[in-house]
Coordinates of C-alpha atoms in Angstrom, one line a residue:
M1 CA 125.7 113.7 123.4
N2 CA 123.5 115.1 120.7
G3 CA 122.7 118.5 121.3
P4 CA 123.3 122.3 120.6
E5 CA 127.1 123.1 119.9
I6 CA 128.6 126.1 121.3
Q7 CA 132.0 127.5 121.0
F8 CA 133.8 127.6 124.3
E9 CA 136.8 129.4 125.5
V10 CA 138.5 130.0 128.7
T11 CA 141.0 133.0 129.7
P12 CA 144.8 131.7 130.1
E13 CA 144.4 131.4 134.0
L14 CA 141.9 128.6 133.7
R15 CA 143.6 126.5 130.9
P16 CA 145.1 124.2 133.6
F17 CA 141.6 122.9 134.5
V18 CA 140.6 121.7 130.9
S19 CA 141.9 119.3 128.7
P20 CA 145.1 119.9 126.5
D21 CA 142.8 120.1 123.2
R22 CA 140.6 123.0 124.9
R23 CA 143.8 125.1 125.9
R24 CA 144.8 126.7 122.5
G25 CA 141.6 129.0 122.2
R26 CA 138.2 128.4 121.3
S27 CA 136.7 124.9 120.8
T28 CA 133.3 123.3 120.0
V29 CA 131.5 121.8 122.9
T30 CA 128.1 119.8 122.4
T31 CA 125.5 120.2 125.0
D32 CA 122.5 118.3 126.1
G33 CA 120.2 121.4 125.4
A34 CA 118.8 121.4 129.0
S35 CA 121.8 121.8 131.4
T36 CA 122.8 125.3 132.7
L37 CA 125.8 126.7 131.6
G38 CA 127.5 126.2 135.5
H39 CA 127.0 122.4 134.9
V40 CA 128.7 122.9 131.4
V41 CA 131.8 124.7 132.7
E42 CA 132.1 122.2 135.8
S43 CA 131.9 119.1 133.3
L44 CA 134.9 120.4 131.5
G45 CA 136.9 120.4 134.5
I46 CA 136.6 124.0 136.0
P47 CA 135.5 124.3 139.6
L48 CA 133.1 127.1 139.7
T49 CA 135.1 128.7 142.7
E50 CA 137.4 129.5 139.9
A51 CA 135.0 130.9 137.3
G52 CA 134.7 134.7 137.5
Q53 CA 132.4 136.3 134.9
I54 CA 131.0 134.3 132.0
L55 CA 130.3 136.0 128.9
V56 CA 127.8 134.7 126.2
D57 CA 128.1 136.6 122.9
G58 CA 129.8 139.2 124.7
R59 CA 127.2 139.8 127.6
A60 CA 127.6 138.7 131.1
V61 CA 125.4 135.8 132.1
S62 CA 125.0 134.0 135.2
V63 CA 125.7 130.1 135.8
S64 CA 122.1 129.2 135.3
H65 CA 121.8 130.2 131.9
I66 CA 121.1 127.5 129.4
P67 CA 123.3 127.7 126.3
G68 CA 121.7 127.8 122.6
A69 CA 123.2 126.6 119.5
G70 CA 125.8 128.7 118.2
E71 CA 126.3 130.5 121.2
S72 CA 130.0 131.9 122.0
V73 CA 130.8 131.3 125.6
Q74 CA 133.9 132.7 127.3
V75 CA 134.9 132.1 131.0
R76 CA 137.1 134.3 133.0
A77 CA 139.0 133.9 136.0
V78 CA 137.8 135.4 139.3
E79 CA 139.0 139.0 139.8
R80 CA 141.5 139.8 142.2
P81 CA 141.2 140.7 145.1
Q82 CA 138.2 138.6 145.4
R83 CA 135.7 139.9 147.9
V84 CA 133.5 137.1 149.8
P85 CA 130.4 138.9 151.1
G86 CA 128.3 137.7 153.9
A87 CA 130.7 136.7 156.7
P88 CA 134.1 137.8 157.9
L89 CA 137.1 136.3 155.8
R90 CA 138.2 133.4 157.3
F91 CA 139.7 130.4 155.8
L92 CA 139.6 126.4 156.2
L93 CA 142.3 124.2 154.8
D94 CA 142.4 120.3 154.2
V95 CA 145.1 118.1 155.4
H96 CA 147.6 118.8 152.4
L97 CA 148.1 122.3 153.4
G98 CA 149.5 122.4 156.8
T99 CA 152.5 124.6 156.0
L100 CA 150.1 127.3 154.5
A101 CA 148.1 127.1 157.2
R102 CA 150.7 127.8 159.8
R103 CA 152.0 130.6 157.8
L104 CA 148.6 132.5 157.4
R105 CA 148.4 131.9 161.3
L106 CA 151.8 133.5 161.7
L107 CA 150.4 136.3 159.8
G108 CA 147.4 136.5 161.6
V109 CA 144.7 135.3 159.3
D110 CA 142.2 133.1 160.8
A111 CA 142.9 129.6 159.2
A112 CA 141.3 126.8 160.7
Y113 CA 143.1 123.3 159.4
E114 CA 142.3 119.6 159.5
S115 CA 145.6 117.7 160.1
E116 CA 143.6 114.4 159.6
D117 CA 141.7 113.5 156.3
I118 CA 138.1 113.8 157.4
G119 CA 136.5 113.4 154.2
D120 CA 135.2 115.8 151.5
A121 CA 131.7 116.0 153.0
A122 CA 133.0 116.9 156.2
L123 CA 135.1 119.4 155.1
A124 CA 132.3 120.8 152.8
A125 CA 130.0 121.0 155.9
R126 CA 132.5 122.7 158.4
S127 CA 133.0 125.1 155.5
A128 CA 129.3 126.0 155.1
D129 CA 128.7 125.8 159.0
E130 CA 131.3 128.3 159.8
R131 CA 131.4 130.2 156.6
R132 CA 134.8 129.4 155.9
V133 CA 136.7 129.9 152.4
L134 CA 137.6 126.3 151.9
L135 CA 141.4 126.1 150.3
S136 CA 142.2 123.0 148.5
R137 CA 144.2 121.5 145.7
D138 CA 141.7 118.8 145.4
R139 CA 139.2 119.8 142.5
G140 CA 136.7 117.5 143.3
L141 CA 136.2 118.5 146.7
L142 CA 135.5 122.4 145.3
H143 CA 132.9 121.0 143.1
R144 CA 130.5 120.2 146.0
R145 CA 127.5 122.2 146.3
E146 CA 127.4 122.6 150.0
I147 CA 130.7 124.6 150.5
W148 CA 130.3 128.2 151.8
A149 CA 133.2 129.4 149.5
G150 CA 136.2 128.0 148.2
A151 CA 139.6 128.5 146.1
Y152 CA 141.7 126.1 144.5
V153 CA 145.5 126.5 145.6
Y154 CA 147.3 126.5 142.3
S155 CA 151.0 125.7 143.4
D156 CA 152.6 122.9 145.5
R157 CA 155.1 125.3 146.8
P158 CA 154.3 126.9 150.3
E159 CA 155.7 130.3 149.2
D160 CA 154.0 130.5 146.0
Q161 CA 150.6 129.1 147.9
L162 CA 151.1 131.9 150.5
R163 CA 151.5 134.7 148.1
D164 CA 148.4 133.4 146.0
V165 CA 146.1 133.4 148.9
L166 CA 147.3 136.9 149.9
E167 CA 146.8 138.2 146.7
R168 CA 143.7 136.6 145.8
F169 CA 141.9 137.7 149.0
A170 CA 143.8 140.4 150.5
P171 CA 143.1 139.3 154.1
R172 CA 143.8 141.8 156.9
L173 CA 147.4 140.9 158.3
A174 CA 147.9 140.9 162.1
P175 CA 151.4 139.3 162.6
W176 CA 152.3 137.3 165.7
T177 CA 148.8 137.6 167.0
R178 CA 147.6 133.8 166.6
C179 CA 148.9 130.4 167.8
T180 CA 150.3 128.6 164.8
A181 CA 149.4 125.2 166.3
C182 CA 146.0 125.7 167.0
N183 CA 144.5 129.3 165.3
G184 CA 144.0 130.6 168.8
P185 CA 144.6 134.2 169.7
L186 CA 148.0 134.8 171.5
K187 CA 148.1 137.1 174.6
Q188 CA 151.2 138.6 176.4
A189 CA 152.4 136.5 179.2
D190 CA 154.7 137.5 182.1
K191 CA 157.7 135.3 182.7
D192 CA 156.2 134.1 186.2
S193 CA 153.0 133.1 185.1
V194 CA 154.6 130.8 182.6
S195 CA 157.6 129.9 184.2
D196 CA 156.4 126.1 185.3
L197 CA 155.9 125.3 181.6
L198 CA 159.3 126.6 180.5
E199 CA 162.7 124.4 180.4
H200 CA 165.6 125.7 182.9
G201 CA 167.4 127.0 179.9
T202 CA 164.6 128.7 178.1
R203 CA 163.8 130.7 181.7
R204 CA 167.4 131.6 182.1
S205 CA 167.6 132.9 178.3
Y206 CA 164.5 134.8 177.5
D207 CA 162.1 137.1 179.2
V208 CA 159.4 138.1 176.8
F209 CA 156.7 135.5 176.3
A210 CA 153.3 134.9 174.7
Q211 CA 150.6 132.4 175.4
C212 CA 147.8 130.9 173.4
T213 CA 144.5 131.6 175.0
Q214 CA 142.9 128.3 173.7
C215 CA 145.9 125.7 173.9
D216 CA 148.1 127.5 176.5
R217 CA 151.4 126.9 174.4
V218 CA 154.0 129.3 175.1
Y219 CA 156.0 131.4 172.4
W220 CA 159.3 132.9 172.8
R221 CA 161.9 134.4 170.2
G222 CA 163.9 131.4 169.4
A223 CA 166.6 130.2 166.9
H224 CA 164.1 130.2 163.9
H225 CA 162.7 133.6 164.5
S226 CA 164.8 135.3 161.7
H227 CA 163.3 132.8 159.3
L228 CA 159.8 133.7 160.4
D229 CA 160.5 137.3 160.8
A230 CA 161.7 137.3 156.9
I231 CA 158.2 135.7 156.0
V232 CA 156.3 138.4 157.9
A233 CA 158.3 141.1 156.6
K234 CA 158.0 140.0 152.9
A235 CA 154.2 139.7 153.5
L236 CA 153.9 143.1 154.9
R237 CA 155.8 144.7 152.3
D238 CA 154.0 143.1 149.4
F239 CA 150.4 143.0 151.0
A240 CA 149.7 145.2 153.6
P241 CA 148.0 148.5 152.8
A242 CA 150.4 151.4 152.9
A243 CA 149.7 153.4 156.0
P244 CA 148.9 157.4 155.5
D245 CA 151.9 159.4 156.0
D246 CA 150.9 161.5 158.8
G247 CA 154.3 162.5 160.0
R248 CA 154.0 160.2 163.3
E249 CA 157.0 158.2 164.3
D250 CA 155.5 156.6 167.6
D251 CA 156.1 153.1 166.5
A252 CA 159.4 153.5 164.9
G253 CA 162.3 151.7 166.2
P254 CA 165.6 152.6 166.3
D255 CA 166.3 151.9 162.4
G256 CA 163.4 153.6 161.5
R257 CA 161.1 150.7 160.9
N258 CA 157.9 150.0 162.9
D259 CA 159.2 148.2 165.8
R260 CA 156.8 145.2 166.5
R261 CA 159.0 143.7 169.4
S262 CA 156.5 144.0 171.9
A263 CA 153.8 142.2 169.8
P264 CA 152.6 139.1 171.9
G265 CA 153.6 136.3 169.2
N266 CA 157.0 138.0 168.0
D267 CA 158.9 135.8 170.6
A268 CA 157.6 132.5 169.1
R269 CA 160.1 129.5 169.0
Q270 CA 158.8 127.8 165.7
D271 CA 160.3 125.4 163.2
E272 CA 161.2 126.5 159.6
D273 CA 157.9 125.7 157.9
G274 CA 156.0 127.8 160.4
A275 CA 154.9 125.2 162.8
P276 CA 155.7 125.4 166.5
S277 CA 159.1 123.7 167.7
A278 CA 158.8 120.1 169.3
P279 CA 156.8 120.2 172.7
S280 CA 160.2 120.1 174.5
E281 CA 160.9 123.5 172.9
V282 CA 157.2 125.0 173.1
S283 CA 155.8 124.4 176.1
G284 CA 152.3 124.1 177.0
T285 CA 149.5 121.4 176.5
P286 CA 148.9 120.9 172.9
G287 CA 145.6 121.9 171.6
A288 CA 143.4 121.1 168.4
T289 CA 144.8 121.7 164.9
G290 CA 142.1 124.2 164.3

């Protein structure tokens, strides 16, 4: 390419996207004189979903700016928490992020998930049709123009992935209110109404149940509840906004903490990564994966 040369620099958060020779600071980029700055940024490996403010010679410009010779360009990461205007905050996760999807649902966050690889075009179309933020570790997918909004998931560890999403988007948390299998809302269910769906040992040992309003799965407090409760407690401690201290103690439990034991989904039996237990342990008709 033989055209205007610009000086290009990215903030440290974006360095993993560019080639190693561009991670040390400013580097020279030769443009074609016609492409927009957004195209240049993407051509260097950075999805625009990850690009925040773009500065040219110290002033903010849009991605439609066409860089000229000698300009100095700095690309910053998106600000956190990131606001996504135009629709309620909800997510769509690709096939590789199943554990993250289940943990988001555990926290009451609307998180649709494709358990099969339906292809980049279909994922992008669903993101646009349903106005969902597409979460993915596939950089190429996030380059697609038709997605409603998107975000790169930086880690391959579910604990870090969850923290990343909660820190970046600050969604409202409502633990134990969604089915981790299909993303449907949970409702309280009396024992008699779900008795036919339970094994004898479960009927004998448990009294408080929740049921998904979409796929009919039944949840109760099972052997893995303490693990899930720890995930929820950490998320609430780190990311839920502090409630104003008005002196009321109506919701306090015997140990002084908010008592959530009556929440519909709090008695769900699930496996260690946040998924429902096997059908023999979580009753009901399996639903769609969200």
